[in-house]
Amino acid sequence: TLSNKFYDIKNNFFSSGKINEKNIQDGIKAIEEALINADVNFRVVKGLVKRVKEKALGEELIKSVKPGDQFVQIVHYELVELMKSDDEERLPITKDLTVIMMVGLQGSGKTTTCGKLARYLIKKGHRPLLVAADTQRPAAIEQLKVLGKTLGEQISEERGEDFEVPVYSAPQDPPPKICKDAIPIAKENNNDIVILDTAGRLHIDDALMDELLSIRKKTKPDHVFFVMDSMTGQNAFDSAKIFNEQINIDGVVLTKLDSDAKGGAALSIKEVTGKPVKFVGVGEKLDALEEFHADRMANRILG
Amino acid sequence: FQIGRKIDEAFLEDLEERLIMADVGLDTTKYLIDALKSSYKDKEIKEKDQILTFLKENLKERLTQKGNELKLNEDGPTVILVIGVNGSGKTTSIAKLAHHFVQQDKKVLLGAGDTFRAAAIDQLEIWAERIGIDIVKHKMGSDPAAVAFDAVQAALSRESDIIIIDTAGRLHTQKNLMKELQKIHNVLKKKIPEAPHEVLLILDATIGQNAITQAELFSAATPITGIFLSKLDGTAKGGVVLAIQNQLDIPVKFIGLGEKCEDMEAFDSEQFVDALLS
Ligand SMILES: Nc1nc2c(ncn2[C@@H]2O[C@H](COP(=O)(O)OP(=O)(O)OP(=O)(O)O)[C@@H](O)[C@H]2O)c(=O)[nH]1
Ligand SMILES: Nc1nc2c(ncn2[C@@H]2O[C@H](COP(=O)(O)OP(=O)(O)OP(=O)(O)O)[C@@H](O)[C@H]2O)c(=O)[nH]1
Ligand SMILES: [Mg+2]
Ligand SMILES: [Mg+2]
């Protein structure tokens, strides 16, 4: 495990109490291996360890009493620095009508996250409208409708009064039109948030990436979330890069973190897009959404 | 690749990078590179273009060790159980398998064993309708083992050739859900002693090293007979299947190449290896 690696790093590489190029190189190699095993992209690892090495060779490490501890601290610090975002508020809602757009690869957890985000926002006093803009996947619309109904029942139970989570769908219309039409409907219905559920797609599918751009143009979303499976391997780098280049994402939701996947994809995504992870999915239920914390993620990646 | 020159450190580093980027993983990559280096020392390969051939042959051999085809039941319905983590492509892959068998004039029946997720039964029902086959389903929230039981019962009485059972997505770390899988497996076995004849683990090609743990823990719950590697039409290479073959001896039987029911192919180790190293 990685914590074993760190134990090794502290005790073997730096046990002599002397710092030199050799034991820093050994420590670096151990970190590289740990990060690759944690699914951090190869290119990102190279850049990261370069920064760690520069720091480790600097004054800081030489002077410290426990060099092994200091080395591990430097790595941890670099990871947190990379992933943290300075936003206190993960999802600032400042307007009368806020549009949130969910995008990502097939099966990453978008539809479920739409439901979770709706619940999160309802708890903060908002009234979201869910928009079923996936007209491709069999029963995708039905899936969102069931989630809306389930959420409405949960909230009604919790509040002791009827609360509805409406779902707008128009299966015969193309997705950009569905999304665009949802906005006046939200206003009419006194909803202050519109959450657009889009179909999963490949970043290399030009037609479908154009469709996303069209939705973006027509709805001018305040938040575009890239939803990514936390078990994703090296591919996280390319898919996040291209989604960001083509439609400019604002933030990331990393899903299925209730698994034992290390989640190195989180590092790769931040490095290549510069956009922060805002939320993490930690289960299948509608309350299984947490705010992202960089230090917790760093601990998880480092084992 | 610059072919035709002597092997050198830079070339090996480039190869290493490619393998890692293909999700082959650190340990398996090291193992392969070491095998190359010792073959080079033993003078089996002298030129760079020989390296790639040697590596491809080596990989192809590993991936074709066990039978890559489905084993069909000779007298009675073949029971196929489909399992995997959430969103890996189980339901869609079942549609592809069903379509594949219908093309071969086989009588196919589906069992809607995901009684948990929103609209899961609806989703499989739509596929059954599109392909023109029957489906056995209960209400949402019912016991999946009961659905499995009824589905096999129906397959026997309708004399279906193939019965494919869908299950809810689950994490390999959810012990109670792994137990549920065992229960489904045992129920199938009770109904037909040889069943399930095939247990296919659906692995998303975009998943990294966690796929190995998935294969380990899922096979601890129900012995897996093959992998269906989905979403290979993306840019991910699915290199983890090498480690899975090495460590668990589980072969890849099918690959998914899209979202339509025609988008499936039988696993071809040569094509896979070529794509892996391209
Ligand atoms: N364990 C776990 N499962 C999750 C999480 N988020 C989503 N899921 C499950 O992952 C599967 C896929 O979720 P969906 O919401 O259908 O994914 P999607 O991105 O909308 O899929 P497509 O629309 O087909 O691209 C479902 O079984 C969900 O219940 C999570 O945080 N943890
Ligand atoms: N591009 C591509 N998409 C695929 C492939 N296989 C499945 N998908 C898509 O992946 C998404 C998830 O597929 P599902 O069949 O619902 O996955 P699942 O494992 O049954 O999901 P749960 O039941 O929620 O765990 C859907 O959008 C499918 O269309 C494939 O081979 N290629
Ligand atoms: Mg969806
Ligand atoms: Mg399914």
XYZ file of C-alpha atoms and ligand atoms in Angstrom:
647
model
C 0.000 0.000 0.000
C 1.037 3.560 -0.324
C 1.293 4.258 3.373
C 3.807 1.419 3.441
C 5.668 3.183 0.697
C 5.790 6.316 2.772
C 7.026 4.384 5.741
C 9.765 2.999 3.493
C 10.579 6.434 2.188
C 10.926 7.866 5.646
C 12.815 4.982 7.135
C 14.922 3.609 4.329
C 15.693 6.433 2.023
C 16.245 9.070 4.593
C 17.284 6.928 7.542
C 20.905 7.959 7.250
C 19.775 11.432 8.235
C 21.720 12.785 5.322
C 20.066 14.383 2.340
C 21.598 13.932 -1.050
C 20.640 13.544 -4.677
C 20.565 9.783 -4.280
C 17.981 9.402 -1.556
C 15.825 12.176 -2.965
C 15.908 10.311 -6.269
C 14.812 7.131 -4.470
C 12.003 9.005 -2.760
C 10.939 10.536 -6.073
C 10.870 7.146 -7.741
C 8.678 5.772 -4.955
C 6.285 8.716 -5.303
C 6.139 8.293 -9.082
C 5.217 4.648 -8.701
C 2.610 5.409 -6.087
C 0.970 8.078 -8.233
C 0.933 5.934 -11.385
C -0.615 3.104 -9.395
C -3.196 5.604 -8.174
C -4.135 6.298 -11.830
C -2.595 9.755 -12.021
C -1.741 10.464 -15.659
C 1.848 9.715 -16.634
C 2.447 13.258 -17.908
C 1.026 14.835 -14.779
C 3.223 12.638 -12.577
C 6.337 13.749 -14.409
C 5.505 17.431 -13.885
C 4.556 16.928 -10.262
C 7.677 15.013 -9.203
C 9.832 17.601 -10.938
C 8.343 20.266 -8.629
C 8.773 17.991 -5.606
C 12.405 17.340 -6.490
C 13.186 21.039 -6.873
C 11.646 21.771 -3.511
C 13.275 18.823 -1.813
C 16.698 19.832 -3.067
C 16.071 23.320 -1.840
C 16.992 24.753 1.510
C 13.860 23.496 3.256
C 14.701 19.826 3.212
C 18.365 20.146 4.000
C 17.805 21.982 7.235
C 14.906 19.931 8.602
C 15.363 17.546 11.457
C 13.324 14.631 10.143
C 14.037 14.671 6.387
C 11.761 11.717 5.661
C 8.783 13.455 7.242
C 9.628 16.662 5.460
C 9.819 14.910 2.111
C 6.400 13.326 2.523
C 5.026 16.677 3.638
C 6.339 18.322 0.483
C 4.579 15.750 -1.681
C 1.340 16.141 0.244
C 1.600 19.915 0.007
C 2.135 19.843 -3.766
C -0.911 17.621 -4.226
C -3.118 19.876 -2.126
C -1.807 22.992 -3.857
C -2.655 21.478 -7.200
C -6.175 20.420 -6.324
C -7.442 23.090 -3.983
C -9.627 25.905 -5.156
C -10.094 29.112 -3.241
C -13.870 29.086 -3.514
C -15.533 28.837 -0.185
C -18.913 28.405 -1.803
C -18.861 25.330 -4.045
C -21.915 26.398 -5.975
C -22.639 30.115 -5.664
C -26.245 30.948 -6.588
C -26.548 34.673 -7.165
C -29.214 35.143 -9.809
C -32.978 34.817 -10.121
C -32.507 31.920 -12.477
C -29.366 29.770 -12.473
C -28.630 27.226 -15.194
C -26.461 24.210 -14.380
C -25.317 21.900 -17.167
C -24.058 18.345 -16.553
C -21.733 16.751 -19.109
C -19.421 13.765 -19.291
C -18.621 10.336 -20.696
C -21.111 7.465 -20.768
C -22.061 5.993 -17.406
C -20.083 8.496 -15.304
C -23.075 9.288 -13.066
C -24.583 12.470 -14.588
C -28.271 11.636 -14.212
C -27.868 10.463 -10.627
C -25.769 13.549 -9.844
C -28.541 15.792 -11.247
C -30.811 14.337 -8.587
C -28.171 14.756 -5.881
C -27.444 18.331 -6.860
C -31.162 19.105 -6.847
C -31.391 17.773 -3.305
C -28.307 19.746 -2.207
C -29.839 22.940 -3.596
C -33.297 22.257 -2.159
C -31.673 21.969 1.269
C -30.298 25.451 0.673
C -33.767 26.810 -0.021
C -33.892 26.593 -3.804
C -36.490 25.184 -6.204
C -34.821 23.314 -9.036
C -36.314 22.137 -12.314
C -34.736 18.988 -13.776
C -34.411 18.872 -17.560
C -34.263 15.499 -19.286
C -32.161 16.381 -22.328
C -30.923 12.825 -22.978
C -33.205 11.660 -25.763
C -30.875 8.850 -26.790
C -30.450 6.392 -23.970
C -33.387 4.028 -23.468
C -35.451 5.177 -20.459
C -33.105 8.083 -19.642
C -36.053 10.443 -19.359
C -37.911 7.959 -17.178
C -34.821 7.615 -14.974
C -34.720 11.362 -14.291
C -38.489 11.419 -13.720
C -38.220 8.650 -11.133
C -35.385 10.518 -9.393
C -37.446 13.723 -9.375
C -40.432 11.899 -7.939
C -38.338 10.111 -5.312
C -36.661 13.367 -4.281
C -40.004 15.162 -4.079
C -41.323 12.437 -1.792
C -38.214 12.577 0.402
C -38.400 16.353 0.808
C -42.165 16.298 1.389
C -41.627 13.736 4.130
C -38.808 15.748 5.695
C -40.705 19.022 5.615
C -44.133 17.682 6.386
C -45.582 19.475 3.392
C -45.825 18.792 -0.313
C -42.715 19.612 -2.316
C -42.393 18.866 -5.993
C -39.287 18.463 -8.101
C -40.562 18.939 -11.654
C -38.886 17.276 -14.615
C -39.183 18.859 -18.054
C -38.926 16.590 -21.080
C -39.866 16.734 -24.755
C -38.634 13.464 -26.292
C -39.444 14.559 -29.860
C -37.300 17.683 -29.688
C -33.548 17.873 -30.217
C -31.621 18.354 -26.941
C -30.574 21.991 -27.569
C -34.243 22.949 -28.052
C -35.316 21.036 -24.946
C -32.742 22.904 -22.860
C -33.611 26.280 -24.341
C -37.371 25.746 -23.846
C -36.852 24.741 -20.232
C -35.828 28.246 -19.219
C -39.122 30.104 -19.734
C -40.841 27.061 -18.256
C -38.725 27.383 -15.103
C -39.593 31.084 -14.832
C -43.270 30.367 -15.322
C -43.164 27.619 -12.738
C -41.269 29.703 -10.177
C -38.148 27.508 -10.271
C -34.904 29.369 -9.610
C -32.538 26.637 -10.800
C -32.484 24.642 -14.031
C -30.387 21.460 -14.072
C -29.699 20.085 -17.554
C -29.056 16.333 -17.787
C -27.283 15.556 -21.067
C -26.519 12.225 -22.732
C -23.150 10.618 -22.088
C -20.813 11.039 -25.043
C -17.238 10.528 -26.217
C -14.942 13.566 -26.395
C -13.967 12.319 -29.862
C -17.545 12.383 -31.165
C -17.559 15.691 -33.048
C -21.288 15.786 -33.711
C -22.158 15.205 -30.072
C -19.548 17.650 -28.802
C -21.080 20.232 -31.193
C -24.454 19.454 -29.680
C -23.086 20.352 -26.243
C -21.740 23.604 -27.625
C -25.158 24.328 -29.070
C -26.828 23.686 -25.702
C -24.285 25.981 -24.080
C -24.926 28.763 -26.549
C -28.685 28.513 -26.206
C -28.821 28.383 -22.405
C -25.760 30.336 -21.263
C -25.235 28.130 -18.199
C -23.832 29.617 -15.014
C -22.153 26.337 -14.094
C -21.019 23.569 -16.448
C -20.044 20.466 -14.493
C -17.872 17.731 -15.981
C -18.976 14.511 -14.278
C -16.231 11.909 -14.143
C -15.979 8.427 -12.675
C -13.260 8.430 -10.010
C -12.053 4.983 -11.159
C -10.992 6.441 -14.519
C -7.449 5.607 -15.568
C -5.005 7.410 -17.833
C -7.886 8.441 -20.131
C -9.066 11.074 -17.620
C -6.425 13.475 -18.932
C -7.516 13.420 -22.595
C -11.251 13.379 -22.016
C -11.175 16.226 -19.489
C -8.824 18.220 -21.715
C -11.044 17.941 -24.760
C -14.324 18.534 -22.918
C -12.792 21.667 -21.447
C -11.322 22.865 -24.752
C -14.587 22.369 -26.603
C -17.178 23.614 -24.143
C -15.258 25.255 -21.309
C -16.253 23.510 -18.071
C -16.492 25.371 -14.769
C -16.039 22.532 -12.357
C -15.886 18.798 -11.886
C -17.931 16.255 -9.970
C -15.965 13.115 -9.211
C -18.314 10.160 -8.708
C -18.253 6.709 -7.086
C -15.708 7.722 -4.468
C -17.398 5.262 -2.135
C -15.322 2.665 -4.005
C -11.698 1.888 -3.134
C -10.402 3.606 -6.270
C -7.538 5.964 -5.411
C -8.979 8.663 -7.655
C -5.747 9.916 -9.240
C -7.942 11.194 -12.063
C -8.683 14.167 -9.787
C -5.071 15.328 -10.108
C -4.929 14.811 -13.856
C -8.138 16.742 -14.454
C -7.063 19.731 -12.368
C -3.625 19.805 -13.953
C -4.889 19.711 -17.527
C -7.986 21.930 -17.234
C -7.214 24.155 -14.278
C -10.835 23.669 -13.201
C -11.526 22.489 -9.641
C -13.389 19.462 -8.383
C -16.372 20.915 -6.539
C -18.296 17.852 -5.396
C -17.804 14.141 -4.983
C -20.377 11.372 -5.304
C -20.170 8.837 -2.510
C -23.074 6.493 -3.164
C -26.188 5.827 -5.206
C -28.687 7.588 -2.933
C -29.751 11.183 -3.495
C -28.020 12.410 -0.332
C -24.689 10.846 -1.343
C -23.040 14.082 -2.476
C -20.253 15.820 -0.575
C -18.235 18.956 -1.090
C -14.733 18.311 -2.361
C -11.797 18.792 0.002
C -8.313 18.803 -1.513
C -6.516 17.555 1.590
C -8.849 14.576 1.953
C -8.314 13.738 -1.713
C -4.535 14.042 -1.318
C -4.656 11.627 1.628
C -6.735 9.222 -0.426
C -4.402 9.322 -3.455
C -1.336 8.889 -1.258
C -2.916 5.863 0.381
C 8.208 4.558 -33.362
C 11.476 4.748 -35.233
C 11.886 1.254 -36.531
C 15.039 -0.446 -37.696
C 17.691 0.752 -35.318
C 19.383 -0.827 -32.313
C 17.532 -0.964 -29.055
C 18.317 1.878 -26.715
C 17.233 3.374 -23.439
C 15.142 6.133 -25.054
C 13.247 3.606 -27.126
C 12.470 1.501 -24.074
C 11.363 4.566 -22.122
C 9.008 5.532 -24.929
C 7.590 2.020 -24.960
C 7.192 2.105 -21.186
C 5.280 5.375 -21.402
C 2.939 3.987 -24.061
C 2.139 0.925 -22.005
C 1.444 2.964 -18.875
C -0.749 5.384 -20.817
C -2.672 2.367 -22.075
C -3.469 1.442 -18.441
C -1.254 -1.662 -18.574
C -0.059 -0.684 -15.098
C 3.366 -0.323 -13.570
C 4.053 -3.905 -12.507
C 2.954 -5.501 -15.776
C 4.867 -2.872 -17.779
C 8.051 -3.533 -15.805
C 7.602 -7.236 -16.316
C 7.213 -6.816 -20.073
C 10.167 -4.441 -20.430
C 12.366 -6.808 -18.422
C 11.299 -9.689 -20.663
C 12.301 -7.576 -23.675
C 15.653 -6.696 -22.146
C 16.546 -10.315 -21.374
C 15.448 -11.444 -24.841
C 17.742 -8.774 -26.204
C 20.597 -10.027 -24.054
C 19.967 -13.566 -25.201
C 20.260 -12.229 -28.742
C 16.736 -13.318 -29.611
C 16.065 -9.809 -30.826
C 18.671 -7.450 -32.191
C 16.744 -4.747 -34.018
C 14.048 -2.292 -32.942
C 11.498 -3.582 -35.421
C 11.993 -7.019 -33.926
C 11.183 -5.638 -30.474
C 7.696 -4.547 -31.394
C 6.980 -7.857 -33.124
C 8.364 -9.783 -30.155
C 6.283 -7.738 -27.721
C 3.106 -8.084 -29.763
C 3.553 -11.825 -30.116
C 4.207 -12.096 -26.380
C 1.081 -10.079 -25.514
C -1.077 -11.843 -28.069
C -0.026 -15.195 -26.662
C -0.893 -14.193 -23.102
C -4.313 -12.955 -24.092
C -5.270 -16.054 -26.072
C -4.334 -18.663 -23.511
C -7.793 -19.596 -22.426
C -10.797 -19.994 -24.742
C -12.079 -16.610 -25.809
C -15.500 -17.814 -26.967
C -18.695 -18.368 -25.014
C -19.328 -21.878 -23.848
C -22.876 -22.866 -24.799
C -24.989 -25.463 -23.078
C -25.506 -28.549 -25.245
C -28.821 -29.668 -23.760
C -30.960 -26.875 -22.370
C -30.796 -23.124 -22.097
C -27.420 -21.437 -21.686
C -27.590 -19.198 -18.641
C -25.484 -16.038 -18.809
C -25.136 -13.846 -15.717
C -23.933 -10.284 -16.298
C -22.207 -8.391 -13.469
C -20.082 -5.310 -12.936
C -19.726 -1.959 -11.207
C -22.145 0.914 -11.674
C -22.317 2.378 -15.156
C -19.857 -0.113 -16.711
C -22.282 -0.977 -19.532
C -24.032 -4.135 -18.327
C -27.536 -3.449 -19.603
C -26.328 -2.210 -23.002
C -23.910 -5.137 -23.350
C -26.779 -7.540 -22.681
C -28.693 -5.945 -25.555
C -25.634 -6.502 -27.751
C -25.277 -10.140 -26.730
C -29.002 -10.733 -27.239
C -28.847 -9.169 -30.695
C -25.785 -11.281 -31.532
C -27.598 -14.508 -30.641
C -30.832 -13.496 -32.365
C -28.757 -13.037 -35.546
C -27.734 -16.673 -35.106
C -31.427 -17.643 -34.982
C -31.223 -18.461 -31.288
C -34.205 -18.007 -28.983
C -33.159 -15.440 -26.369
C -34.844 -14.461 -23.091
C -33.828 -11.626 -20.761
C -34.110 -11.453 -16.970
C -34.494 -7.923 -15.536
C -32.398 -8.561 -12.440
C -31.735 -4.907 -11.605
C -34.654 -4.254 -9.300
C -32.926 -1.363 -7.591
C -31.971 1.519 -9.865
C -34.443 4.069 -11.250
C -35.871 2.947 -14.612
C -33.465 -0.017 -14.858
C -36.255 -2.422 -15.751
C -37.699 0.075 -18.260
C -34.291 0.380 -19.903
C -33.905 -3.375 -20.452
C -37.535 -3.665 -21.504
C -37.001 -1.151 -24.300
C -34.037 -3.173 -25.541
C -36.034 -6.413 -25.442
C -38.750 -4.728 -27.462
C -36.292 -3.356 -30.032
C -34.618 -6.731 -30.516
C -37.932 -8.605 -30.487
C -37.394 -10.952 -27.550
C -39.147 -11.746 -24.282
C -38.246 -10.392 -20.897
C -39.010 -11.627 -17.387
C -39.401 -8.862 -14.824
C -40.810 -8.178 -11.379
C -41.597 -4.856 -9.713
C -38.844 -2.421 -8.717
C -37.638 -3.289 -5.215
C -38.286 -7.004 -5.504
C -35.689 -9.707 -4.814
C -33.288 -10.076 -7.768
C -32.749 -13.744 -6.928
C -36.487 -14.287 -7.402
C -36.299 -12.638 -10.833
C -33.346 -14.869 -11.734
C -35.257 -17.929 -10.621
C -38.362 -16.999 -12.595
C -36.311 -16.112 -15.647
C -34.631 -19.522 -15.771
C -37.965 -21.176 -15.082
C -39.421 -19.328 -18.067
C -36.401 -20.217 -20.237
C -36.905 -23.893 -19.449
C -40.621 -23.909 -20.140
C -40.312 -21.765 -23.313
C -37.278 -23.814 -24.424
C -35.133 -20.702 -24.903
C -31.594 -21.240 -26.158
C -30.087 -18.369 -24.200
C -31.161 -16.629 -20.998
C -29.251 -13.471 -20.048
C -29.670 -12.047 -16.560
C -29.034 -8.360 -15.816
C -27.952 -7.312 -12.341
C -27.768 -3.960 -10.591
C -24.480 -2.101 -10.682
C -22.563 -2.574 -7.451
C -19.161 -1.795 -6.028
C -16.901 -4.749 -5.329
C -16.375 -3.191 -1.904
C -20.049 -3.476 -0.929
C -20.010 -6.753 0.987
C -23.790 -7.128 1.242
C -24.166 -6.632 -2.504
C -21.415 -9.178 -3.188
C -23.395 -11.562 -0.985
C -26.493 -10.770 -3.034
C -24.567 -11.832 -6.147
C -23.638 -15.110 -4.512
C -27.295 -15.679 -3.711
C -28.290 -15.054 -7.346
C -25.525 -17.400 -8.480
C -26.690 -20.138 -6.112
C -30.323 -19.771 -7.132
C -29.319 -20.258 -10.784
C -27.235 -23.285 -9.869
C -30.184 -24.807 -8.007
C -32.429 -24.453 -11.030
C -29.882 -25.833 -13.537
C -26.835 -27.613 -12.032
C -24.389 -26.263 -14.622
C -25.773 -22.726 -14.427
C -24.690 -20.053 -14.797
C -22.789 -21.379 -17.813
C -21.168 -18.009 -18.300
C -20.584 -15.200 -15.804
C -19.480 -12.106 -17.684
C -17.830 -9.216 -15.883
C -18.462 -5.979 -17.744
C -15.367 -3.788 -17.454
C -15.361 -0.196 -18.658
C -12.234 0.290 -20.790
C -11.768 3.771 -19.298
C -11.205 2.365 -15.810
C -7.665 2.281 -14.467
C -5.943 -0.050 -12.032
C -9.080 -0.440 -9.919
C -10.316 -2.871 -12.596
C -7.961 -5.487 -11.215
C -9.458 -5.197 -7.735
C -12.913 -5.316 -9.285
C -12.084 -8.564 -11.060
C -10.585 -10.034 -7.869
C -13.493 -9.277 -5.584
C -16.235 -10.021 -8.088
C -14.677 -13.398 -8.871
C -14.520 -14.131 -5.150
C -18.320 -13.755 -5.105
C -19.075 -15.609 -8.340
C -16.430 -17.314 -10.512
C -16.078 -15.224 -13.664
C -15.833 -16.997 -17.017
C -15.078 -13.981 -19.144
C -14.745 -10.251 -19.477
C -16.793 -8.003 -21.731
C -14.622 -4.932 -22.247
C -16.975 -2.043 -22.980
C -16.448 1.456 -24.411
C -13.371 0.518 -26.394
C -14.596 2.957 -29.074
C -13.278 5.757 -26.874
C -9.598 6.668 -26.477
C -8.926 4.335 -23.533
C -7.020 1.170 -24.409
C -8.120 -1.180 -21.639
C -4.595 -2.385 -20.864
C -5.678 -3.629 -17.434
C -6.954 -6.851 -18.987
C -3.330 -8.005 -19.269
C -2.859 -7.977 -15.515
C -6.270 -9.580 -15.031
C -5.332 -12.391 -17.428
C -1.962 -12.805 -15.706
C -3.157 -12.734 -12.134
C -6.639 -14.212 -12.353
C -6.595 -16.144 -15.637
C -9.843 -14.534 -16.783
C -10.042 -14.091 -20.588
C -11.664 -11.251 -22.520
C -14.502 -12.653 -24.630
C -16.163 -9.559 -26.130
C -15.536 -5.896 -26.693
C -18.060 -3.053 -26.823
C -17.599 -0.475 -29.559
C -20.545 1.845 -29.185
C -24.055 2.382 -27.862
C -26.112 0.456 -30.446
C -26.942 -3.228 -30.140
C -24.747 -4.006 -33.161
C -21.691 -2.434 -31.527
C -19.996 -5.551 -30.225
C -17.266 -7.835 -31.495
C -15.743 -11.089 -30.342
C -12.381 -10.422 -28.704
C -9.514 -10.557 -31.189
C -6.185 -10.548 -29.369
C -4.231 -9.459 -32.439
C -6.415 -6.410 -33.100
C -6.414 -5.573 -29.410
C -2.635 -5.722 -29.108
C -2.143 -3.666 -32.276
C -4.466 -0.983 -30.919
C -2.770 -1.124 -27.504
C 0.614 -0.314 -28.991
C -0.551 2.085 -31.683
N -21.655 3.749 -5.862
C -21.947 4.842 -6.557
N -22.700 4.723 -7.656
C -23.000 5.840 -8.342
C -22.548 7.127 -7.948
N -23.041 8.023 -8.854
C -23.753 7.333 -9.762
N -23.732 6.007 -9.446
C -24.328 4.887 -10.171
O -23.660 4.801 -11.410
C -24.551 4.278 -12.408
C -24.585 5.232 -13.591
O -25.223 6.418 -13.171
P -26.036 7.338 -14.199
O -26.510 8.504 -13.421
O -27.049 6.540 -14.936
O -24.863 7.741 -15.182
P -24.955 8.674 -16.450
O -23.708 9.456 -16.539
O -26.202 9.491 -16.430
O -25.006 7.625 -17.631
P -25.317 7.957 -19.162
O -26.448 8.910 -19.181
O -25.619 6.666 -19.777
O -24.065 8.550 -19.707
C -25.880 4.085 -11.711
O -25.957 2.749 -11.292
C -25.795 5.005 -10.518
O -26.608 4.601 -9.443
C -21.730 7.234 -6.765
O -21.271 8.302 -6.353
N -21.472 6.052 -6.125
N -19.444 4.524 -26.301
C -19.901 3.435 -25.671
N -20.859 3.573 -24.734
C -21.296 2.452 -24.133
C -20.799 1.166 -24.426
N -21.455 0.275 -23.638
C -22.327 0.976 -22.894
N -22.245 2.302 -23.196
C -22.991 3.404 -22.602
O -22.647 3.481 -21.240
C -23.766 4.000 -20.498
C -24.066 3.054 -19.354
O -24.545 1.835 -19.903
P -25.512 0.869 -19.082
O -25.756 -0.300 -19.954
O -26.689 1.593 -18.570
O -24.562 0.489 -17.876
P -24.903 -0.410 -16.631
O -23.682 -1.119 -16.216
O -26.070 -1.296 -16.919
O -25.294 0.683 -15.548
P -25.975 0.429 -14.124
O -27.028 -0.585 -14.322
O -26.496 1.755 -13.734
O -24.871 -0.040 -13.227
C -24.899 4.127 -21.497
O -24.936 5.476 -21.923
C -24.491 3.239 -22.639
O -25.022 3.642 -23.881
C -19.766 1.057 -25.425
O -19.257 -0.021 -25.756
N -19.364 2.221 -26.006
Mg -27.723 9.647 -17.801
Mg -27.864 -1.533 -15.922
